[in-house]
Coordinates of C-alpha atoms in Angstrom, one line a residue:
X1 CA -10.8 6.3 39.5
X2 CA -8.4 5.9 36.5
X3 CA -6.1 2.5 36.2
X4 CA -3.0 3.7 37.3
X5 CA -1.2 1.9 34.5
X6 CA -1.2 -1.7 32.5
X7 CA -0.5 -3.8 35.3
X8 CA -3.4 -2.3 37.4
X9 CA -5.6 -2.7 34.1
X10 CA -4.7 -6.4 34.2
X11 CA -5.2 -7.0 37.9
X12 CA -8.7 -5.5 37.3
X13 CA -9.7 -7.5 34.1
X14 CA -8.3 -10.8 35.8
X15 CA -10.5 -10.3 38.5
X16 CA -13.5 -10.2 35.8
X17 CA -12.5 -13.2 33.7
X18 CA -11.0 -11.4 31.1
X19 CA -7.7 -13.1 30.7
X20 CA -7.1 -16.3 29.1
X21 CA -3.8 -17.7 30.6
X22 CA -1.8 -19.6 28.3
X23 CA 0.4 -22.4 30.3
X24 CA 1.9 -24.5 27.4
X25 CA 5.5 -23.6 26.8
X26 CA 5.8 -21.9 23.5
X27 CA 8.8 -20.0 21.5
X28 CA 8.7 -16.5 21.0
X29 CA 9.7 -17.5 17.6
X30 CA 6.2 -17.9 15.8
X31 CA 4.6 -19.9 18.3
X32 CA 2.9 -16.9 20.5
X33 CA 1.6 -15.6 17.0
X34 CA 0.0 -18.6 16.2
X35 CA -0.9 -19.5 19.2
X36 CA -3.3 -15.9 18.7
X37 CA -4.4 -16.7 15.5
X38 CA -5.7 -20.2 16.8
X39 CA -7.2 -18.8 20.4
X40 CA -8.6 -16.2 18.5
X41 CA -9.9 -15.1 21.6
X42 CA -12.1 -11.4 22.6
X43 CA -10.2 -11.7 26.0
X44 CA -6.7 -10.7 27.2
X45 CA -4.3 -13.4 26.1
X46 CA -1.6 -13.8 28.6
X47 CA 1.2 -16.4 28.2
X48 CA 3.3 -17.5 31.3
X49 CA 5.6 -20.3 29.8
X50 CA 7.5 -18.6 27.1
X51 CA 10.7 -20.4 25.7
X52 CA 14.3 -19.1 26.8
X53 CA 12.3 -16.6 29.1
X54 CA 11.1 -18.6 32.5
X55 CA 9.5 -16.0 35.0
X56 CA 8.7 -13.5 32.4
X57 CA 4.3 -12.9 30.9
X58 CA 3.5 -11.5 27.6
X59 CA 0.3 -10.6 27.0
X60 CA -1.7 -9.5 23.9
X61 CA -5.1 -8.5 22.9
X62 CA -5.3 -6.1 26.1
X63 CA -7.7 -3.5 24.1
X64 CA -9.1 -5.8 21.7
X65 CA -12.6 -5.1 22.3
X66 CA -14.2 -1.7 22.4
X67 CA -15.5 -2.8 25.8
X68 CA -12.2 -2.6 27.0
X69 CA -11.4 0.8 26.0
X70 CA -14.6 2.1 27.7
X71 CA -13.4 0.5 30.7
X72 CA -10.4 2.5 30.0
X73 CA -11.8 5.4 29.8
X74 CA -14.4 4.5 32.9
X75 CA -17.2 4.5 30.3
X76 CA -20.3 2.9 29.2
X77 CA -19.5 1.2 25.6
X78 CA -22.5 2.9 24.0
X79 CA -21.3 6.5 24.6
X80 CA -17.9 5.3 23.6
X81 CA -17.3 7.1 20.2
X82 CA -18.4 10.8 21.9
X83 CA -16.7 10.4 24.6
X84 CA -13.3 9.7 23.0
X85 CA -13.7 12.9 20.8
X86 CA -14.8 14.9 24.0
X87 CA -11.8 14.0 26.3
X88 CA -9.6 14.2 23.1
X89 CA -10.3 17.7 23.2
X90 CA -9.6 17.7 27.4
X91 CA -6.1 17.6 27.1
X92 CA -4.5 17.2 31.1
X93 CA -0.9 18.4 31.0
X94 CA 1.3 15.6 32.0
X95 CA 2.9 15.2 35.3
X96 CA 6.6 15.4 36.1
X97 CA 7.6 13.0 39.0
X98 CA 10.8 12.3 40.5
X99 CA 12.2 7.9 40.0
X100 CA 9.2 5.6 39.3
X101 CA 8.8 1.5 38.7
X102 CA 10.3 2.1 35.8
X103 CA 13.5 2.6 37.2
X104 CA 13.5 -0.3 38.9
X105 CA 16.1 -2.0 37.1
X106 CA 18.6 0.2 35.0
X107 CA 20.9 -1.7 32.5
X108 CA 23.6 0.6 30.7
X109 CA 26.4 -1.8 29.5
X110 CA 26.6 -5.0 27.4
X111 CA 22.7 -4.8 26.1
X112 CA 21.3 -7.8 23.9
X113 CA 17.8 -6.9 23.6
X114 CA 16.4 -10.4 22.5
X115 CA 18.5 -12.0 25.9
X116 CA 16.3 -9.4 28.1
X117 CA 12.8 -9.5 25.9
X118 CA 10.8 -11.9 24.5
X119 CA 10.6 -9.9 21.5
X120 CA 8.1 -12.3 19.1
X121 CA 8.6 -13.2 15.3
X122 CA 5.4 -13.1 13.9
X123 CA 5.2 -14.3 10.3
X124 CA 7.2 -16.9 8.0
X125 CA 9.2 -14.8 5.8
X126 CA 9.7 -11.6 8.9
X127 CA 13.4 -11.5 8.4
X128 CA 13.6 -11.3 12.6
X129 CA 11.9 -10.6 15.8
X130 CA 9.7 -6.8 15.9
X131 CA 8.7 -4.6 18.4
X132 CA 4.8 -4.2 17.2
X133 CA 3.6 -1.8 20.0
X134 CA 6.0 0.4 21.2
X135 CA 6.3 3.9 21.4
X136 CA 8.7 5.7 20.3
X137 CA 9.6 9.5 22.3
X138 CA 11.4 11.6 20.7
X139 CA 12.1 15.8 21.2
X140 CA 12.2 18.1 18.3
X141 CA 15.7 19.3 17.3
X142 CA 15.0 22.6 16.9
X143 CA 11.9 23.8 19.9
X144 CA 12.7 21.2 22.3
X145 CA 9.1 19.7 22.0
X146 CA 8.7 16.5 22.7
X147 CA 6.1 14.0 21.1
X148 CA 5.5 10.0 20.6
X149 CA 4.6 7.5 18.3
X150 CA 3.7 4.1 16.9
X151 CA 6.3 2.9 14.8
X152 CA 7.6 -0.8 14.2
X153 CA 11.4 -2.0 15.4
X154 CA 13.1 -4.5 13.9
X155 CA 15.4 -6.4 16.5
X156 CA 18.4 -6.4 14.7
X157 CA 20.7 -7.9 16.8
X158 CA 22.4 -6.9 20.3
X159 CA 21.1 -3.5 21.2
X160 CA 20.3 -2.2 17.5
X161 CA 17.4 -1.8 15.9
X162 CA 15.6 -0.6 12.6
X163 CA 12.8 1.9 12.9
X164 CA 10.1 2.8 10.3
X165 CA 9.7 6.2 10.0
X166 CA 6.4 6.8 7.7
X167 CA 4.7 9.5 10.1
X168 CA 4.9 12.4 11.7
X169 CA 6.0 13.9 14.4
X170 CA 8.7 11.3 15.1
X171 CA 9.7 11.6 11.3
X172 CA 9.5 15.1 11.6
X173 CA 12.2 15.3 14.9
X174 CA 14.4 13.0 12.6
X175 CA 14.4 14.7 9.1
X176 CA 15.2 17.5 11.1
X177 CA 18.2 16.4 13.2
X178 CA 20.0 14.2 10.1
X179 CA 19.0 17.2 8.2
X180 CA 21.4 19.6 10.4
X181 CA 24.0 16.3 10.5
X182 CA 22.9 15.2 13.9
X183 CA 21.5 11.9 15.7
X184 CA 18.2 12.1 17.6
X185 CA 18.1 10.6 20.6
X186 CA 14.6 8.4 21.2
X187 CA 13.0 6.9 24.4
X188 CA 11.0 3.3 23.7
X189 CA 8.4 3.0 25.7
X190 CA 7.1 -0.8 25.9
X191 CA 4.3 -2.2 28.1
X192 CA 2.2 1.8 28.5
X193 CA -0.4 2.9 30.6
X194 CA -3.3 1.8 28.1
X195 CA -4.6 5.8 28.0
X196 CA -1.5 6.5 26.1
X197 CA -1.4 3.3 23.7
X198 CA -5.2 5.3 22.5
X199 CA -3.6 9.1 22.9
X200 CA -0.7 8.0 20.5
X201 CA -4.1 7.1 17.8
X202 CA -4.2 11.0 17.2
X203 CA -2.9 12.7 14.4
X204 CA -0.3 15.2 15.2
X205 CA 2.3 17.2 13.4
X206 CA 5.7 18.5 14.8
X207 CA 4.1 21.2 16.3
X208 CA 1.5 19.0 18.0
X209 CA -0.9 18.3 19.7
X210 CA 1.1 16.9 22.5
X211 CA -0.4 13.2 22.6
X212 CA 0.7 12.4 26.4
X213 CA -1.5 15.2 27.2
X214 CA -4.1 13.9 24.6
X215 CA -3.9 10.5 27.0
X216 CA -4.3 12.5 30.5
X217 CA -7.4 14.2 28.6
X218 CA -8.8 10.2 27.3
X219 CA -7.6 9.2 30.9
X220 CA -9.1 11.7 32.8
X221 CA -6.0 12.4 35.1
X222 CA -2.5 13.7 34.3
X223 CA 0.0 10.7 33.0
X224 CA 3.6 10.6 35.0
X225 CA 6.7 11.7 33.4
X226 CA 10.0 10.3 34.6
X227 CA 13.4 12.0 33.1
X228 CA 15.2 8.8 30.9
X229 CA 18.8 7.9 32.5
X230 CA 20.4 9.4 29.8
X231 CA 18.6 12.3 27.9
X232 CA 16.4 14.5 28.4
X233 CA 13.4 12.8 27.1
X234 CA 10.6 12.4 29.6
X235 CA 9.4 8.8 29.7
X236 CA 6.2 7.4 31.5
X237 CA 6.9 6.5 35.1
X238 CA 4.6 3.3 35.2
X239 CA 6.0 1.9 31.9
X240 CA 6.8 -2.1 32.0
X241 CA 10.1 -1.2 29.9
X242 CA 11.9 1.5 28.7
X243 CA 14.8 1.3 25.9
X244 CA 16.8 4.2 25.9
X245 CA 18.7 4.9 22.3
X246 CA 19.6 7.5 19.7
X247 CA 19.0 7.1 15.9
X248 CA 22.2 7.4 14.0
X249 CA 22.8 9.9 10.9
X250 CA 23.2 9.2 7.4
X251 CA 22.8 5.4 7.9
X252 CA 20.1 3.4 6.1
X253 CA 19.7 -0.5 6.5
X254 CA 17.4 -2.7 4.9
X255 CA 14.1 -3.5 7.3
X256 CA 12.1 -5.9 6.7
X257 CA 10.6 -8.3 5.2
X258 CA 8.1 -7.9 7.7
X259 CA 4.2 -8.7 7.7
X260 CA 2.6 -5.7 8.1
X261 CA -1.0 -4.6 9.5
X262 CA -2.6 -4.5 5.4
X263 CA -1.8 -8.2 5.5
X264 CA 1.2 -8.2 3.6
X265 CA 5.3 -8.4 3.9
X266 CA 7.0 -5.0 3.3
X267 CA 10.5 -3.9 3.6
X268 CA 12.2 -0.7 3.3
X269 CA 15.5 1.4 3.8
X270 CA 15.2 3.2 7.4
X271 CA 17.3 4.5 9.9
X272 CA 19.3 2.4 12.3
X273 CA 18.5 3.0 16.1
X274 CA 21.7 1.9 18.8
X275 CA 20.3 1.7 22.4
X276 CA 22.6 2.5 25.1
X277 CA 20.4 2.1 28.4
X278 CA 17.6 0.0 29.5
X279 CA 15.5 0.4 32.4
X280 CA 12.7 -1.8 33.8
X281 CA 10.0 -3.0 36.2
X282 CA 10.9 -5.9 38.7
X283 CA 9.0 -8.7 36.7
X284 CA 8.2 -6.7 33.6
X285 CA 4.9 -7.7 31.3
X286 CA 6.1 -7.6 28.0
X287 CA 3.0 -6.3 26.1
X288 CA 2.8 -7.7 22.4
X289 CA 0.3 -6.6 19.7
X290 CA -0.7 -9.1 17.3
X291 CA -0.4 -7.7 14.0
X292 CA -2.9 -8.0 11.6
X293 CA -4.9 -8.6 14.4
X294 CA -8.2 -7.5 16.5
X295 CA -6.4 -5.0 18.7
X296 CA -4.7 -2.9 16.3
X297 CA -8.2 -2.7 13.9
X298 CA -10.0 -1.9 17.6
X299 CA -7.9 1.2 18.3
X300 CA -6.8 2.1 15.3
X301 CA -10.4 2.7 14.1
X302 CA -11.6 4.5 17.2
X303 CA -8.2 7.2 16.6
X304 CA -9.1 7.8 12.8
X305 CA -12.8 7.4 12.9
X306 CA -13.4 10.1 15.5
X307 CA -10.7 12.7 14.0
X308 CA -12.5 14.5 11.2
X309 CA -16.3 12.7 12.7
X310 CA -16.8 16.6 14.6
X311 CA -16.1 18.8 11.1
X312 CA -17.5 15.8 8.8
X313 CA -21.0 16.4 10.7
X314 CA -20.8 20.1 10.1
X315 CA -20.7 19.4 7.2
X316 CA -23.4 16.4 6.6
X317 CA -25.3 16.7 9.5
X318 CA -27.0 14.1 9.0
X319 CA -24.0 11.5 9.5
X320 CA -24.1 9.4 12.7
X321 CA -20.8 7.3 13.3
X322 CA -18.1 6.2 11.4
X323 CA -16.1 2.6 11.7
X324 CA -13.4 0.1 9.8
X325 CA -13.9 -3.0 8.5
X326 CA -11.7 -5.4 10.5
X327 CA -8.5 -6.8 8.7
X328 CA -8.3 -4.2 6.0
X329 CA -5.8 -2.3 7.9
X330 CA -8.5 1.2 7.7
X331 CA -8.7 1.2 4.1
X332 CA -12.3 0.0 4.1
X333 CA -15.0 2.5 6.2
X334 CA -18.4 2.4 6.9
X335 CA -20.7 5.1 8.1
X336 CA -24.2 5.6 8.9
X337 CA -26.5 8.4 8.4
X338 CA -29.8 8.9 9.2
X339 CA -32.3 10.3 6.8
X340 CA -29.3 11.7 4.4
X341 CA -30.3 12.2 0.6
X342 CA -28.6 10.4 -2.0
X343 CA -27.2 13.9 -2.7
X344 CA -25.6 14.0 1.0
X345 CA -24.5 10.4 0.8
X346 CA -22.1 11.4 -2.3
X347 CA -21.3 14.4 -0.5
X348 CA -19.8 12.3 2.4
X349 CA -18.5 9.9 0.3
X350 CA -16.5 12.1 -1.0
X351 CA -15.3 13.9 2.2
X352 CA -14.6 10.8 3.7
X353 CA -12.3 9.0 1.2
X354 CA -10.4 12.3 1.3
X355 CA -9.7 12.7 5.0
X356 CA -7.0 10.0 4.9
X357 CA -4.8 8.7 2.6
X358 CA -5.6 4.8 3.8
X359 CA -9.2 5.0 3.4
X360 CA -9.9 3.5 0.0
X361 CA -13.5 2.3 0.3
X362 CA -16.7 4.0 1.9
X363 CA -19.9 2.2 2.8
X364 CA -22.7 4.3 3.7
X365 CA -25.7 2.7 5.1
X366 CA -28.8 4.1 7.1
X367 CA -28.8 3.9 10.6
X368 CA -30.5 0.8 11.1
X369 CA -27.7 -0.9 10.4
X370 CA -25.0 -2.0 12.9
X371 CA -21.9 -0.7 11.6
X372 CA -19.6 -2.8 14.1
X373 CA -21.5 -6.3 12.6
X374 CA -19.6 -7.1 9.4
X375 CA -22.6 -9.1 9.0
X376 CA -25.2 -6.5 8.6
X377 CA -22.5 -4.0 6.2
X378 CA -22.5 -6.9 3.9
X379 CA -26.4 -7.7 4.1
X380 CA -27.5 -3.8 3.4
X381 CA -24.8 -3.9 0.7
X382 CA -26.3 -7.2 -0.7
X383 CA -29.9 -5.7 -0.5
X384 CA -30.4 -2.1 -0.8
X385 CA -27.2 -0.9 -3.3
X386 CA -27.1 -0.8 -7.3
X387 CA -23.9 -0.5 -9.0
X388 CA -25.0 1.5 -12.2
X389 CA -27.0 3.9 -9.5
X390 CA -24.9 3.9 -6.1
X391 CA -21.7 3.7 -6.9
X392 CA -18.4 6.5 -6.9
X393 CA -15.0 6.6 -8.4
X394 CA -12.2 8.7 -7.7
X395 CA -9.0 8.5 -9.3
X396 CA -5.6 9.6 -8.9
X397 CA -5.7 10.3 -5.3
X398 CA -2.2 9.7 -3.0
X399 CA -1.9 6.0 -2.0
X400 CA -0.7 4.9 1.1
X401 CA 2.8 3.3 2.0
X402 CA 1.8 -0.4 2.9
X403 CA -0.7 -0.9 0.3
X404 CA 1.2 -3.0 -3.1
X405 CA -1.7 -2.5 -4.9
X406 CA -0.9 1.2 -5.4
X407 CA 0.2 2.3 -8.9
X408 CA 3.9 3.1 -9.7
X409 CA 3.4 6.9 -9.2
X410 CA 2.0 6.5 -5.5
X411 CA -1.5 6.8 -6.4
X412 CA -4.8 5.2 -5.9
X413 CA -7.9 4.7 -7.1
X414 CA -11.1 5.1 -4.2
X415 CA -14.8 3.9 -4.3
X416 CA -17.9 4.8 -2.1
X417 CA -21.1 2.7 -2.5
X418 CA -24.0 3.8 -1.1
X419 CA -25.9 0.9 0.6
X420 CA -28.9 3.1 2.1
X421 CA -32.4 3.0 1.4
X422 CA -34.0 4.7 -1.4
X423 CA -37.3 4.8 -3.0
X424 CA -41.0 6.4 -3.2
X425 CA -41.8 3.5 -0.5
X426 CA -38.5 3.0 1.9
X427 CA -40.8 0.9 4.5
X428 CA -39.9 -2.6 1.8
X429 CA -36.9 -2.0 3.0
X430 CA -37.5 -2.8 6.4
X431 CA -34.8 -4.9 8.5
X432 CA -36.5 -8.1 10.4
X433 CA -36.2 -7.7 14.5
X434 CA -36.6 -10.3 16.9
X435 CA -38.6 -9.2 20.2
X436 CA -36.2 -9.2 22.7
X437 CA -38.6 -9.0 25.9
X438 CA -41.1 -12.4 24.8
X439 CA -38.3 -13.9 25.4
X440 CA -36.3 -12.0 28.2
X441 CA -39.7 -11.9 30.6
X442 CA -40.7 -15.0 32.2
X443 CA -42.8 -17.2 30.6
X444 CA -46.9 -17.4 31.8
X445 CA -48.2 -20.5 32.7

């Protein structure tokens, strides 16, 4: 049976051991990040003493392990990658419902979002608190279709906030609605069912796909819609917190400085969101996600890795998995193939770096190597690649937003090394192997 939301995720995790509860009292303002960064734990990291807040829990880390998405999912971790991509394609129509927890508390005049939330400031120069993993709902101007996103909020003060705009569809709804001298209104959806945090991880354009449906599909069971208070937005009945707003024409503010998931600050001009209503749980979870930090690498490299993986082994049939290099924000890959030529390794080299605009390095390596240990990319890299042989350039390719190294025109330079074996005799390359059952089976006396 499916988790029923975060909260029921939680309860179940805690009852495993998979929560580290944080007493110590600590400030919202750069302390919980720290505190992160320090614990640098694979569990849950819940804090239940948080400055200026008594009564209220944040937690991060909640899918920081792929073991935890699996569970999720109600998966084993080793099938994890095709069974993403197979209930990706399962899409379940959401469910409309009538109230919900959500609508527990409803706030509609004199809103201070940092009063209510303990919104965290993560990094020394961020210019002021951020949202880092809410959702943003929006419906398209023109067809009435409705779709969500990941996009950062800067807490700007009272009940306004900054919103980056960089993808679609929520970009799309927007361009469209200032374009035709209109606001959009926008749901916020903080503290989500975990299936939708991973159904938001798929590409979409204006047209779709719907990504709540993409989450029933991941989740196996239909998500709940609620109607907002104050629009016609359809917002997830189980939600910890929903922040009701509209995005206000022909205004640009300065966001940012903020640290952003590539591991540097970036600020920008973007649109100016005013919330008008607030509804919430009784005892709310605010959920946090650490940026630059294991849970966003985790799930972001699970949405982008299994996008193009189906057509990619169409087309190199000989590819078996595909995964990120933690703390490079996806522009690093790896992938492993198994018995590919150094012909097909180019080949996918090439396909790869040019199925997103982030990816700026490919490692391929046989499939022997553990693509999710660092340890072993860098070891086959160190052993079985030549520059002047296995190396390829690309230039001139489209750069991605939060990268400074990107020239003044927007554009990027991309590599792919080819770390596999190759030879008339591959068995030197042999990788050592302990054997696991001497030592698992009891010893004879």
């Amino acid at each position: 049976m499916a988790y029923r939301d975060l909260r029921d995720f939680l309860q179940a995790l805690e009852k495993e051991g998979e929560i580290n509860k944080i007493q110590a009292e600590l400030n919202p303002r750069f302390e919980v990040s720290a505190a992160m960064k320090i614990i640098n734990d694979s569990r849950v990291v819940q804090f239940e003493n948080i400055t200026g807040y008594p009564g209220k829990k944040a937690v991060g880390n909640v899918l920081g392990t792929r073991g935890r998405i699996a569970k999720v999912m109600g998966v084993p971790e080793e099938t994890l990658t095709q069974s993403f991509i197979e209930r990706k394609n399962q899409q379940i129509a959401p469910r409309v419902v009538e109230g919900g927890p959500v609508k527990d508390v409803i706030i509609s005049e004199n809103i201070d979002l940092v009063s209510l939330l303990p919104v965290l400031t993560y990094h020394e120069k961020d210019i002021s608190p951020y949202f880092t993993s809410a959702l943003t709902i929006a419906r398209d101007p023109g067809t009435g279709m409705q779709n969500i996103g990941l996009h950062r909020l800067q807490v700007k003060g009272g009940n306004r906030l900054g919103i980056l705009l960089a993808n679609p569809p929520v970009a799309t709804f927007w361009q469209r609605a200032e374009a035709a001298g209109q606001g959009l209104e926008v749901a916020i959806v903080l503290g989500a069912d975990p299936a939708i945090m991973l159904g938001t991880m798929t590409k979409a354009t204006a047209e779709g796909p719907d990504k709540i449906a993409v989450a029933g599909g991941i989740k196996g069971e239909a998500i709940e819609l609620t109607r907002a208070e104050a629009s016609d937005i359809l917002v997830p009945a189980h939600a910890e917190v929903i922040l009701e707003g509209r995005i206000i024409p022909g205004i640009r503010e300065q966001e940012g400085p903020f640290g952003e998931s590539s591991g540097s600050y970036f600020q920008f001009l973007s649109p100016v969101i005013e919330i008008h209503t607030v509804t919430h749980r009784h005892d709310f979870i605010f959920h946090f996600m650490q940026v630059w930090g294991v849970e966003p690498d985790i799930i972001l490299s699970l949405g982008v890795s299994t996008e193009n993986i189906s057509s990619l082994k169409r087309m190199v049939p000989t590819l078996k998995e595909i995964n990120f290099s933690p703390g490079t924000c996806m522009f690093n890959a790896v992938a492993s193939v198994q018995g590919a030529t150094p012909a097909e390794v180019r080949q996918l080299m090439t396909l790869i770096l040019g199925m997103d605009q982030r990816i700026k390095q490919i490692i391929v390596v046989d499939d022997d190597v553990n693509i999710f240990d660092m340890r072993e990319v860098q070891w086959a890299l160190a052993t079985r690649f030549q520059a002047d042989r296995d190396m390829l350039l690309l230039s001139g390719l489209k750069g991605y937003v939060i990268d400074h190294s990107i020239h003044s025109d927007g554009s990027t330079s991309k590599i792919g090394l080819d770390a596999t074996k190759k030879g008339a005799d591959l068995s030197r390359f042999e990788k050592l192997r302990c054997l696991k059952k001497v030592w698992l089976e009891p010893r004879r006396r």
